[in-house]
Coordinates of C-alpha atoms in Angstrom, one line a residue:
X57 CA 0.0 0.0 0.0
X58 CA 1.5 3.3 -1.1
X59 CA 1.0 6.2 1.3
X60 CA -0.3 9.6 0.3
X61 CA 3.1 11.2 0.8
X62 CA 4.7 8.6 -1.4
X63 CA 2.2 9.2 -4.1
X64 CA 2.8 12.9 -3.9
X65 CA 6.5 12.3 -4.1
X66 CA 6.2 10.1 -7.2
X67 CA 3.9 12.7 -8.9
X68 CA 6.4 15.4 -8.0
X69 CA 9.3 13.4 -9.5
X70 CA 7.4 13.3 -12.9
X71 CA 6.5 17.0 -13.1
X72 CA 9.3 18.8 -11.3
X73 CA 11.5 21.3 -13.1
X74 CA 15.0 22.6 -12.4
X75 CA 15.0 25.1 -9.5
X76 CA 16.4 28.5 -10.1
X77 CA 18.3 30.3 -7.3
X78 CA 19.1 33.4 -9.2
X79 CA 22.8 32.5 -9.8
X80 CA 23.2 32.0 -13.5
X81 CA 19.7 30.8 -13.5
X82 CA 20.5 28.3 -10.8
X83 CA 22.9 26.5 -13.0
X84 CA 25.6 26.0 -10.3
X85 CA 23.1 24.7 -7.7
X86 CA 21.3 22.5 -10.1
X87 CA 24.6 21.0 -11.3
X88 CA 25.9 20.3 -7.8
X89 CA 22.6 18.6 -6.9
X90 CA 22.2 16.7 -10.2
X91 CA 21.7 13.0 -10.1
X92 CA 24.7 12.5 -12.4
X93 CA 27.1 14.1 -9.9
X94 CA 25.6 12.9 -6.7
X95 CA 25.1 9.5 -8.1
X96 CA 28.7 9.3 -9.2
X97 CA 30.0 10.4 -5.8
X98 CA 27.7 7.9 -4.0
X99 CA 28.9 5.1 -6.3
X100 CA 32.5 5.8 -5.5
X101 CA 31.8 5.9 -1.8
X102 CA 30.1 2.6 -1.9
X103 CA 32.7 0.9 -4.0
X104 CA 36.2 1.3 -2.4
X105 CA 38.0 -0.2 -5.5
X106 CA 36.5 2.4 -7.8
X107 CA 37.1 5.2 -5.2
X108 CA 40.8 4.4 -4.9
X109 CA 41.1 4.0 -8.7
X110 CA 39.4 7.2 -9.6
X111 CA 39.6 9.7 -6.6
X112 CA 43.1 8.8 -5.4
X113 CA 44.4 8.6 -9.0
X114 CA 43.1 12.1 -9.9
X115 CA 43.7 14.0 -6.7
X116 CA 46.9 12.4 -5.4
X117 CA 48.7 9.8 -7.6
X118 CA 48.6 11.7 -10.9
X119 CA 49.7 15.2 -9.7
X120 CA 52.4 13.7 -7.4
X121 CA 53.8 11.6 -10.2
X122 CA 53.7 14.5 -12.7
X123 CA 55.5 16.9 -10.4
X124 CA 58.1 14.4 -9.3
X125 CA 58.7 13.3 -13.0
X126 CA 59.4 16.9 -13.8
X127 CA 61.9 17.0 -11.0
X128 CA 63.6 13.8 -12.3
X129 CA 62.1 11.1 -14.6
X130 CA 63.5 8.3 -12.5
X131 CA 62.0 9.9 -9.3
X132 CA 58.7 10.2 -11.1
X133 CA 58.7 6.5 -11.8
X134 CA 59.5 5.7 -8.2
X135 CA 56.6 7.9 -7.1
X136 CA 54.2 6.1 -9.4
X137 CA 55.2 2.8 -8.0
X138 CA 55.2 4.1 -4.4
X139 CA 51.7 5.4 -4.7
X140 CA 50.0 2.6 -6.6
X141 CA 51.6 -0.6 -5.4
X142 CA 50.5 -0.4 -1.7
X143 CA 46.8 -0.5 -2.7
X144 CA 47.2 -4.2 -3.4
X145 CA 47.9 -4.9 0.2
X146 CA 45.9 -2.1 1.9
X147 CA 42.9 -1.9 2.1
X148 CA 42.1 -4.9 -0.1
X149 CA 44.8 -7.4 0.8
X150 CA 43.5 -8.4 4.2
X151 CA 40.0 -9.0 2.9
X152 CA 41.2 -11.1 -0.1
X153 CA 43.4 -13.2 2.2
X154 CA 40.6 -13.7 4.7
X155 CA 38.2 -14.6 2.0
X156 CA 40.5 -17.3 0.7
X157 CA 41.0 -18.7 4.2
X158 CA 37.2 -18.7 5.0
X159 CA 36.6 -20.4 1.6
X160 CA 39.1 -23.2 2.5
X161 CA 37.5 -23.5 5.9
X162 CA 34.1 -24.0 4.3
X163 CA 32.6 -20.6 5.3
X164 CA 32.7 -19.0 1.8
X165 CA 31.2 -15.5 1.7
X166 CA 31.0 -15.0 5.5
X167 CA 32.9 -11.8 6.4
X168 CA 31.3 -10.9 9.8
X169 CA 33.5 -10.4 12.9
X170 CA 33.1 -12.3 16.1
X171 CA 30.8 -9.8 17.9
X172 CA 28.5 -9.8 14.9
X173 CA 28.5 -13.6 14.6
X174 CA 27.7 -14.0 18.4
X175 CA 24.9 -11.3 18.2
X176 CA 23.3 -12.8 15.1
X177 CA 23.5 -16.3 16.7
X178 CA 21.7 -14.9 19.8
X179 CA 19.0 -13.5 17.5
X180 CA 18.7 -16.9 15.7
X181 CA 18.2 -18.7 19.0
X182 CA 15.6 -16.2 20.2
X183 CA 13.7 -16.7 16.9
X184 CA 13.5 -20.4 17.5
X185 CA 16.5 -21.4 15.4
X186 CA 16.9 -24.6 17.5
X187 CA 13.8 -26.0 15.8
X188 CA 15.1 -25.1 12.3
X189 CA 15.9 -28.4 10.6
X190 CA 16.8 -27.9 6.9
X191 CA 14.9 -31.1 5.8
X192 CA 12.0 -31.5 8.3
X193 CA 10.3 -28.1 8.1
X194 CA 7.8 -26.8 5.6
X195 CA 8.6 -23.6 3.7
X196 CA 6.1 -21.7 5.8
X197 CA 7.7 -22.8 9.0
X198 CA 11.2 -22.0 7.7
X199 CA 10.1 -18.5 6.6
X200 CA 8.5 -17.8 10.0
X201 CA 11.8 -18.6 11.9
X202 CA 14.0 -16.7 9.5
X203 CA 11.7 -13.7 9.5
X204 CA 11.7 -13.6 13.3
X205 CA 15.5 -13.8 13.2
X206 CA 15.8 -10.8 11.0
X207 CA 13.1 -8.9 12.9
X208 CA 14.9 -9.5 16.2
X209 CA 18.0 -7.8 14.7
X210 CA 16.1 -4.8 13.2
X211 CA 14.2 -4.2 16.4
X212 CA 17.5 -4.0 18.3
X213 CA 19.1 -1.6 15.8
X214 CA 19.4 2.1 16.6
X215 CA 20.3 4.5 13.8
X216 CA 21.8 8.0 14.4
X217 CA 20.3 10.9 12.5
X218 CA 21.5 14.4 13.3
X219 CA 22.7 15.4 16.7
X220 CA 22.7 12.7 19.4
X221 CA 22.1 15.4 22.1
X222 CA 18.7 16.1 20.5
X223 CA 17.5 12.5 20.7
X224 CA 18.9 11.5 17.4
X225 CA 18.4 7.7 17.8
X226 CA 15.9 6.2 15.4
X227 CA 14.2 2.8 15.1
X228 CA 12.1 1.2 12.5
X229 CA 8.4 1.2 13.2
X230 CA 6.9 -2.2 14.1
X231 CA 5.0 -2.4 10.8
X232 CA 8.0 -1.4 8.7
X233 CA 10.2 -3.9 10.6
X234 CA 7.7 -6.7 9.8
X235 CA 7.7 -5.8 6.1
X236 CA 11.4 -5.4 5.7
X237 CA 12.1 -8.6 7.7
X238 CA 10.0 -10.6 5.3
X239 CA 12.0 -9.3 2.3
X240 CA 15.3 -10.3 3.9
X241 CA 13.9 -13.7 4.9
X242 CA 13.0 -14.4 1.3
X243 CA 16.5 -13.6 0.2
X244 CA 18.0 -15.9 2.8
X245 CA 15.8 -18.8 1.8
X246 CA 16.4 -18.4 -2.0
X247 CA 17.7 -21.7 -3.4
X248 CA 19.1 -20.4 -6.6
X249 CA 22.5 -21.0 -8.0
X250 CA 24.7 -18.6 -6.0
X251 CA 26.9 -17.5 -8.9
X252 CA 23.9 -16.7 -11.2
X253 CA 22.0 -15.2 -8.3
X254 CA 24.6 -12.8 -7.0
X255 CA 23.6 -9.7 -9.2
X256 CA 19.9 -10.1 -8.3
X257 CA 20.6 -10.4 -4.6
X258 CA 22.9 -7.3 -4.8
X259 CA 20.0 -5.4 -6.3
X260 CA 17.6 -6.6 -3.7
X261 CA 20.0 -5.6 -0.9
X262 CA 20.4 -2.2 -2.4
X263 CA 16.6 -1.7 -2.6
X264 CA 16.3 -2.9 1.0
X265 CA 19.0 -0.5 2.3
X266 CA 17.4 2.4 0.4
X267 CA 14.0 1.5 1.9
X268 CA 15.4 1.3 5.4
X269 CA 17.1 4.8 5.0
X270 CA 13.8 6.2 3.6
X271 CA 11.9 4.9 6.7
X272 CA 14.4 6.0 9.3
X273 CA 16.8 8.6 7.8
X274 CA 19.8 6.5 9.0
X275 CA 22.4 4.9 6.9
X276 CA 26.0 5.1 8.0
X277 CA 25.8 4.9 11.8
X278 CA 23.9 2.0 13.3
X279 CA 24.4 0.4 16.8
X280 CA 23.1 -3.1 17.3
X281 CA 22.5 -4.4 20.9
X282 CA 21.3 -8.0 21.1
X283 CA 23.7 -9.8 23.5
X284 CA 25.3 -8.0 26.4
X285 CA 29.0 -7.4 25.9
X286 CA 28.8 -7.9 22.2
X287 CA 27.3 -4.7 21.0
X288 CA 28.6 -3.5 17.6
X289 CA 28.4 -0.6 15.2
X290 CA 28.1 -0.7 11.5
X291 CA 26.3 0.7 8.5
X292 CA 23.1 -0.6 7.0
X293 CA 24.6 -2.1 3.9
X294 CA 27.2 -4.1 5.8
X295 CA 24.6 -5.2 8.4
X296 CA 22.2 -6.5 5.7
X297 CA 25.1 -8.4 4.0
X298 CA 26.1 -10.0 7.3
X299 CA 22.6 -10.9 8.3
X300 CA 22.0 -12.6 4.9
X301 CA 25.4 -14.3 4.5
X302 CA 25.4 -15.7 8.1
X303 CA 21.7 -16.7 7.9
X304 CA 22.0 -18.2 4.4
X305 CA 25.3 -20.1 4.7
X306 CA 25.5 -20.9 8.4
X307 CA 22.2 -20.9 10.3
X308 CA 19.9 -22.4 7.7
X309 CA 22.5 -24.9 6.4
X310 CA 23.7 -26.3 9.8
X311 CA 21.8 -28.9 11.9
X312 CA 20.6 -27.5 15.2
X313 CA 22.8 -29.8 17.3
X314 CA 26.0 -28.8 15.5
X315 CA 25.3 -25.0 15.2
X316 CA 26.8 -24.1 18.6
X317 CA 30.1 -25.7 17.8
X318 CA 30.1 -24.2 14.3
X319 CA 29.6 -20.7 15.6
X320 CA 32.4 -21.3 18.2
X321 CA 34.7 -22.5 15.3
X322 CA 34.0 -19.4 13.3
X323 CA 34.6 -17.1 16.3
X324 CA 37.9 -18.8 17.1
X325 CA 39.0 -18.9 13.5
X326 CA 38.3 -15.1 13.3
X327 CA 41.5 -14.5 15.3
X328 CA 43.6 -16.7 13.2
X329 CA 42.2 -15.2 10.0
X330 CA 43.0 -11.7 11.3
X331 CA 46.5 -12.5 12.2
X332 CA 47.3 -14.2 8.9
X333 CA 45.6 -11.6 6.8
X334 CA 47.3 -8.7 8.7
X335 CA 50.7 -10.4 8.8
X336 CA 50.9 -11.3 5.1
X337 CA 49.6 -7.8 4.1
X338 CA 52.3 -6.1 6.3
X339 CA 55.0 -8.5 5.0
X340 CA 54.1 -7.6 1.4
X341 CA 53.8 -3.9 1.9
X342 CA 57.0 -3.3 3.9
X343 CA 59.0 -4.9 1.1
X344 CA 57.8 -2.4 -1.5
X345 CA 60.3 0.4 -0.7
X346 CA 63.3 -1.9 -1.0
X347 CA 61.8 -3.3 -4.3
X348 CA 61.4 0.3 -5.6
X349 CA 65.0 1.1 -4.7
X350 CA 66.2 -2.1 -6.4
X351 CA 64.3 -1.3 -9.6
X352 CA 66.0 2.1 -9.7
X353 CA 69.4 0.6 -9.2
X354 CA 68.8 -2.0 -12.0
X355 CA 67.6 0.7 -14.4
X356 CA 70.2 3.3 -13.7
X357 CA 73.1 1.6 -11.9
X358 CA 72.9 4.2 -9.1
X359 CA 72.0 3.6 -5.5
X360 CA 71.5 7.3 -4.6
X361 CA 68.3 9.2 -3.8
X362 CA 66.7 9.8 -7.1
X363 CA 64.9 13.0 -6.2
X364 CA 68.0 15.1 -6.9
X365 CA 67.9 16.9 -10.2
X366 CA 71.4 15.9 -11.0
X367 CA 70.7 12.2 -10.0
X368 CA 73.3 9.9 -11.6
X369 CA 75.9 12.7 -12.1
X370 CA 77.2 13.0 -8.5
X371 CA 77.2 9.4 -7.3
X372 CA 80.5 9.9 -5.5
X373 CA 78.9 12.8 -3.6
X374 CA 76.0 10.5 -2.7
X375 CA 78.4 7.9 -1.5
X376 CA 80.2 10.4 0.6
X377 CA 76.8 11.4 2.2
X378 CA 76.2 7.7 2.9
X379 CA 79.4 7.4 4.9
X380 CA 77.9 9.4 7.7
X381 CA 75.9 6.3 8.9
X382 CA 75.5 7.7 12.4
X383 CA 73.7 10.8 11.2
X384 CA 71.6 8.8 8.7
X385 CA 70.4 6.2 11.3
X386 CA 69.8 8.9 13.8
X387 CA 67.5 10.6 11.3
X388 CA 65.8 7.3 10.5
X389 CA 65.2 6.8 14.2
X390 CA 63.5 10.1 14.6
X391 CA 61.4 9.5 11.5
X392 CA 60.3 6.1 12.8
X393 CA 59.5 7.5 16.2
X394 CA 57.3 10.3 14.7
X395 CA 55.3 8.0 12.4
X396 CA 55.1 5.2 14.9
X397 CA 53.8 7.4 17.7
X398 CA 51.2 8.9 15.4
X399 CA 50.1 5.4 14.3
X400 CA 49.9 3.9 17.8
X401 CA 48.2 7.0 19.3
X402 CA 45.5 7.1 16.7
X403 CA 44.9 3.4 17.1
X404 CA 44.2 3.9 20.9
X405 CA 47.4 2.2 22.0
X406 CA 47.8 4.6 24.9
X407 CA 44.2 4.6 26.0
X408 CA 44.0 4.4 29.8
X409 CA 41.2 1.8 29.8
X410 CA 41.7 -0.3 26.6
X411 CA 45.2 0.6 25.6
X412 CA 47.8 -1.9 24.2
X413 CA 50.0 -1.4 27.2
X414 CA 47.3 -1.9 29.9
X415 CA 46.1 -5.1 31.4
X416 CA 44.8 -7.4 28.7
X417 CA 46.7 -5.3 26.2
X418 CA 47.1 -8.1 23.7
X419 CA 43.4 -8.8 23.7
X420 CA 42.7 -5.1 23.3
X421 CA 45.1 -5.0 20.3
X422 CA 43.4 -8.0 18.7
X423 CA 40.0 -6.5 19.2
X424 CA 41.2 -3.3 17.6
X425 CA 42.5 -4.9 14.5
X426 CA 40.0 -7.7 14.1
X427 CA 38.9 -8.1 10.4
X428 CA 35.2 -7.6 10.2
X429 CA 34.4 -7.2 6.5
X430 CA 35.4 -7.6 2.9
X431 CA 38.3 -5.1 3.3
X432 CA 40.3 -3.6 6.1
X433 CA 38.6 -1.2 8.5
X434 CA 40.1 2.1 9.7
X435 CA 42.2 0.8 12.6
X436 CA 43.6 -2.1 10.5
X437 CA 44.4 0.3 7.7
X438 CA 46.3 2.5 10.2
X439 CA 48.4 -0.4 11.3
X440 CA 49.2 -1.7 7.8
X441 CA 49.7 1.7 6.3
X442 CA 51.7 3.1 9.3
X443 CA 54.0 0.1 9.1
X444 CA 54.6 0.7 5.4
X445 CA 55.5 4.3 6.1
X446 CA 58.0 3.2 8.7
X447 CA 59.5 0.8 6.1
X448 CA 59.9 3.8 3.7
X449 CA 61.8 5.7 6.4
X450 CA 64.1 2.7 7.1
X451 CA 64.7 2.2 3.3
X452 CA 65.7 5.9 2.8
X453 CA 69.0 6.3 1.0
X454 CA 70.2 9.5 2.7
X455 CA 69.2 12.0 5.3
X456 CA 67.3 14.2 2.8
X457 CA 65.1 11.3 1.8
X458 CA 64.4 10.6 5.4
X459 CA 63.3 14.2 5.9
X460 CA 61.1 14.2 2.8
X461 CA 59.5 10.8 3.6
X462 CA 58.8 11.7 7.2
X463 CA 57.2 15.0 6.4
X464 CA 55.2 13.8 3.4
X465 CA 53.9 10.5 4.9
X466 CA 53.1 11.8 8.4
X467 CA 51.0 14.6 6.9
X468 CA 49.4 12.1 4.5
X469 CA 48.6 9.7 7.4
X470 CA 47.1 12.4 9.5
X471 CA 45.0 13.8 6.6
X472 CA 43.7 10.5 5.3
X473 CA 43.3 8.4 8.5
X474 CA 43.0 10.8 11.4
X475 CA 41.5 14.1 10.3
X476 CA 39.3 12.0 8.0
X477 CA 38.1 14.4 5.4
X478 CA 38.1 17.3 8.0
X479 CA 37.7 19.9 5.2
X480 CA 34.6 18.3 3.8
X481 CA 33.2 17.7 7.3
X482 CA 34.2 21.3 8.3
X483 CA 32.4 22.8 5.4
X484 CA 29.3 20.7 6.0
X485 CA 29.3 21.6 9.7
X486 CA 29.7 25.3 9.1
X487 CA 26.7 25.2 6.8
X488 CA 24.7 23.2 9.3
X489 CA 22.7 25.9 11.1
X490 CA 20.3 23.4 12.7
X491 CA 22.9 20.9 14.0
X492 CA 22.0 17.8 12.1
X493 CA 21.1 18.9 8.6
X494 CA 24.4 18.0 6.9
X495 CA 26.3 16.1 9.7
X496 CA 25.6 13.4 12.3
X497 CA 26.9 14.2 15.8
X498 CA 27.4 11.1 17.9
X499 CA 28.7 12.7 21.1
X500 CA 29.4 15.9 23.0
X501 CA 31.7 18.4 21.3
X502 CA 32.7 21.3 23.6
X503 CA 34.9 20.3 26.5
X504 CA 34.3 22.4 29.6
X505 CA 37.6 21.8 31.4
X506 CA 39.1 24.7 33.3
X507 CA 42.5 24.3 31.6
X508 CA 42.1 26.2 28.3
X509 CA 44.7 24.1 26.5
X510 CA 43.3 20.8 27.6
X511 CA 39.8 22.1 26.7
X512 CA 40.8 23.1 23.2
X513 CA 42.6 19.9 22.6
X514 CA 39.7 17.8 23.9
X515 CA 37.1 19.8 21.9
X516 CA 39.1 19.3 18.7
X517 CA 39.4 15.6 19.4
X518 CA 35.7 15.4 20.1
X519 CA 34.9 17.1 16.8
X520 CA 37.1 14.7 14.8
X521 CA 35.6 11.7 16.6
X522 CA 32.0 12.6 17.0
X523 CA 31.1 14.5 13.8
X524 CA 30.6 12.8 10.5
X525 CA 29.2 14.0 7.2
X526 CA 25.8 12.6 6.2
X527 CA 25.7 10.2 3.2
X528 CA 23.8 10.9 0.1
X529 CA 21.1 8.4 1.1
X530 CA 20.6 10.2 4.4
X531 CA 20.4 13.6 2.6
X532 CA 17.8 12.3 0.3
X533 CA 15.7 10.9 3.1
X534 CA 15.9 14.2 4.9
X535 CA 15.1 16.3 1.8
X536 CA 11.9 14.4 1.1
X537 CA 10.4 16.1 4.1
X538 CA 11.4 19.5 2.9
X539 CA 10.2 21.9 0.1
X540 CA 11.9 21.0 -3.2
X541 CA 13.9 24.2 -3.4
X542 CA 15.3 23.6 0.1
X543 CA 16.1 20.0 -0.7
X544 CA 17.9 20.9 -3.9
X545 CA 20.0 23.6 -2.1
X546 CA 20.8 21.1 0.7
X547 CA 22.1 18.5 -1.7
X548 CA 24.2 21.2 -3.5
X549 CA 25.8 22.2 -0.2
X550 CA 26.4 18.6 0.6
X551 CA 28.1 17.9 -2.7
X552 CA 30.1 21.2 -2.4
X553 CA 31.5 20.0 0.9
X554 CA 32.6 16.7 -0.6
X555 CA 34.3 18.4 -3.6
X556 CA 35.9 20.9 -1.2
X557 CA 37.6 18.1 0.6
X558 CA 38.8 16.6 -2.7
X559 CA 40.2 19.9 -3.8
X560 CA 42.0 20.3 -0.5
X561 CA 43.6 16.9 -0.8
X562 CA 44.7 17.5 -4.4
X563 CA 46.3 21.0 -3.7
X564 CA 47.7 20.4 -0.2
X565 CA 48.9 16.8 -0.6
X566 CA 48.8 16.0 -4.3
X567 CA 50.4 19.2 -5.5
X568 CA 51.7 21.3 -2.5
X569 CA 53.5 18.5 -0.7
X570 CA 55.6 17.2 -3.6
X571 CA 56.5 20.8 -4.6
X572 CA 57.6 21.4 -1.0
X573 CA 59.6 18.2 -0.9
X574 CA 61.4 19.0 -4.1
X575 CA 62.2 22.6 -2.9
X576 CA 63.7 21.0 0.2
X577 CA 65.7 18.5 -1.9
X578 CA 67.1 21.2 -4.2
X579 CA 68.1 23.4 -1.3
X580 CA 69.8 20.4 0.4
X581 CA 71.7 19.6 -2.9
X582 CA 72.9 23.2 -3.2
X583 CA 74.2 23.0 0.4
X584 CA 75.9 19.7 -0.3
X585 CA 77.7 21.1 -3.4
X586 CA 78.9 24.1 -1.5
X587 CA 80.2 22.1 1.4
X588 CA 82.1 19.9 -1.0
X589 CA 83.9 22.8 -2.8
X590 CA 81.6 22.9 -5.8
X591 CA 79.6 26.1 -5.4
X592 CA 78.5 26.5 -9.0
X593 CA 76.7 29.8 -8.3
X594 CA 73.7 29.0 -10.5
X595 CA 70.0 28.9 -9.8
X596 CA 68.2 25.6 -9.0
X597 CA 66.6 25.6 -12.5
X598 CA 70.1 25.2 -14.1
X599 CA 70.7 22.0 -12.2
X600 CA 67.7 20.5 -14.0
X601 CA 69.4 21.1 -17.4
X602 CA 71.8 18.3 -16.9
X603 CA 71.0 15.2 -19.0
X604 CA 68.4 13.1 -17.4
X605 CA 68.0 9.3 -17.4
X606 CA 65.1 8.0 -19.4
X607 CA 62.8 5.0 -19.1
X608 CA 64.6 3.3 -22.0
X609 CA 68.3 4.1 -21.6
X610 CA 70.7 4.9 -18.8
X611 CA 73.8 5.2 -21.0
X612 CA 74.0 9.0 -20.2
X613 CA 74.5 8.2 -16.6
X614 CA 77.1 5.4 -17.0
X615 CA 79.2 7.6 -19.4
X616 CA 79.5 10.6 -17.1
X617 CA 82.9 11.6 -16.0
X618 CA 84.0 10.8 -12.5
X619 CA 83.9 13.3 -9.6
X620 CA 87.6 13.7 -9.5
X621 CA 87.9 14.4 -13.3
X622 CA 85.3 17.1 -13.0
X623 CA 87.1 18.7 -10.1
X624 CA 90.3 18.8 -12.2
X625 CA 88.6 20.5 -15.1
X626 CA 86.9 23.0 -12.8
X627 CA 90.3 24.0 -11.2
X628 CA 91.9 24.4 -14.7
X629 CA 89.1 26.6 -15.9

């Protein structure tokens, strides 16, 4: 039965016209709120592979590679490898390894973490799962149990919409929960060929998640409380996938008397799966800097830092720099300490209650990095990515490379994994006059400590942790309750905030950071030349005019005169 509001919305969709806001006939606002743009951004957000391939490639990888290639072609090639290769191991590596392990174990397609498995099992038992025998029940009886299982989960799911301080928790209404539970139950009980059925099931899941968000307004922040001590948070899409995969492949396929031991086996295997997936991903990613350096050595015959514009022409000078091993390793130690402390702090290692150095520290660490989905979650990404950055510092070929690597990668780590799109979120929050229109707020923001420094730090930390930008689905659900002109403007502001964050990343880290690194490198090279009696008194640009190694040939490097020969000629002239 379609409600009056739904009928009106459908009618409006058919007759609506572009809204004009008086700025070039509303062209900008209408473009920013268009289905093509918002749909594209939403698709990228929901598909991590596409997001990395497109957004990272255009805002980070391409500009960094172009700028570094202009500095030195060999350095540009190293940059391309450095930026692209890690994606194989992070964030997708752990999920791929875990999927292979689960498949061999006989649990193909089950990605849920231990708290999710335990909570879903509790819901199954409450729904009468102990009476579910795959062969001895009628279709109607099976449907009843599975529907109750799903309904139990939905009833215990709280979504967050807007500001939590304004009673932002939302639940499905009883009637809606019954209807949506039935839809999921039918998907679980489908007996079609899995490979052929995958696309259809994906469409059904998408329709379900859209319907859930329309009914509640929530999408990205859900808290599920079914069994004490095993509460978990997730988004609606992941929740539905887990409910279906566990229900379809475990609960309805396992005999009641064997289900308890099966669940225990999955929970215990989750730890092993996490350790292997994480360990192999780290092992692969920390080898990349050494591989990159080796490729450069094989191509050019040089072991120096390739960022210098005269790379390959002053190898003896590079070797002289390397002789100062004490200074180099001291610099590496500082770089490792900086990146390592950032990584551990942001993972909660020093938390007074659940830190890695407190009682039950190992358990806390395992809980923090536990693999809970198809790809690595934020804390696991921090561990793998942070470890890879440390390996870059250790593999640095001289002190200048250590400085560049530490600055570039610590800023990149903070921007990507800690500040978490703070520019996008900041724009959305500044535009949010009502406190919940463009962002979701899951906790208090302003700290009222008497110490102003402590208060400022805590307030900033609260903002980073407790404020998140709404998703496109949440915006659409909210806008349906508003006049069309207001909804269109809201979506334009929402899109502007996202684009603002991408522009920031591109200019600050994709363009600004490599330019700064190269300026530092050129200055350092000038200083090295002066200190070694070779003050050429020419601007940095002239250094770039020396012959450069190419992708095809390195003969120009190998045929250069030695350092001593050049000194003799310089003295004669």
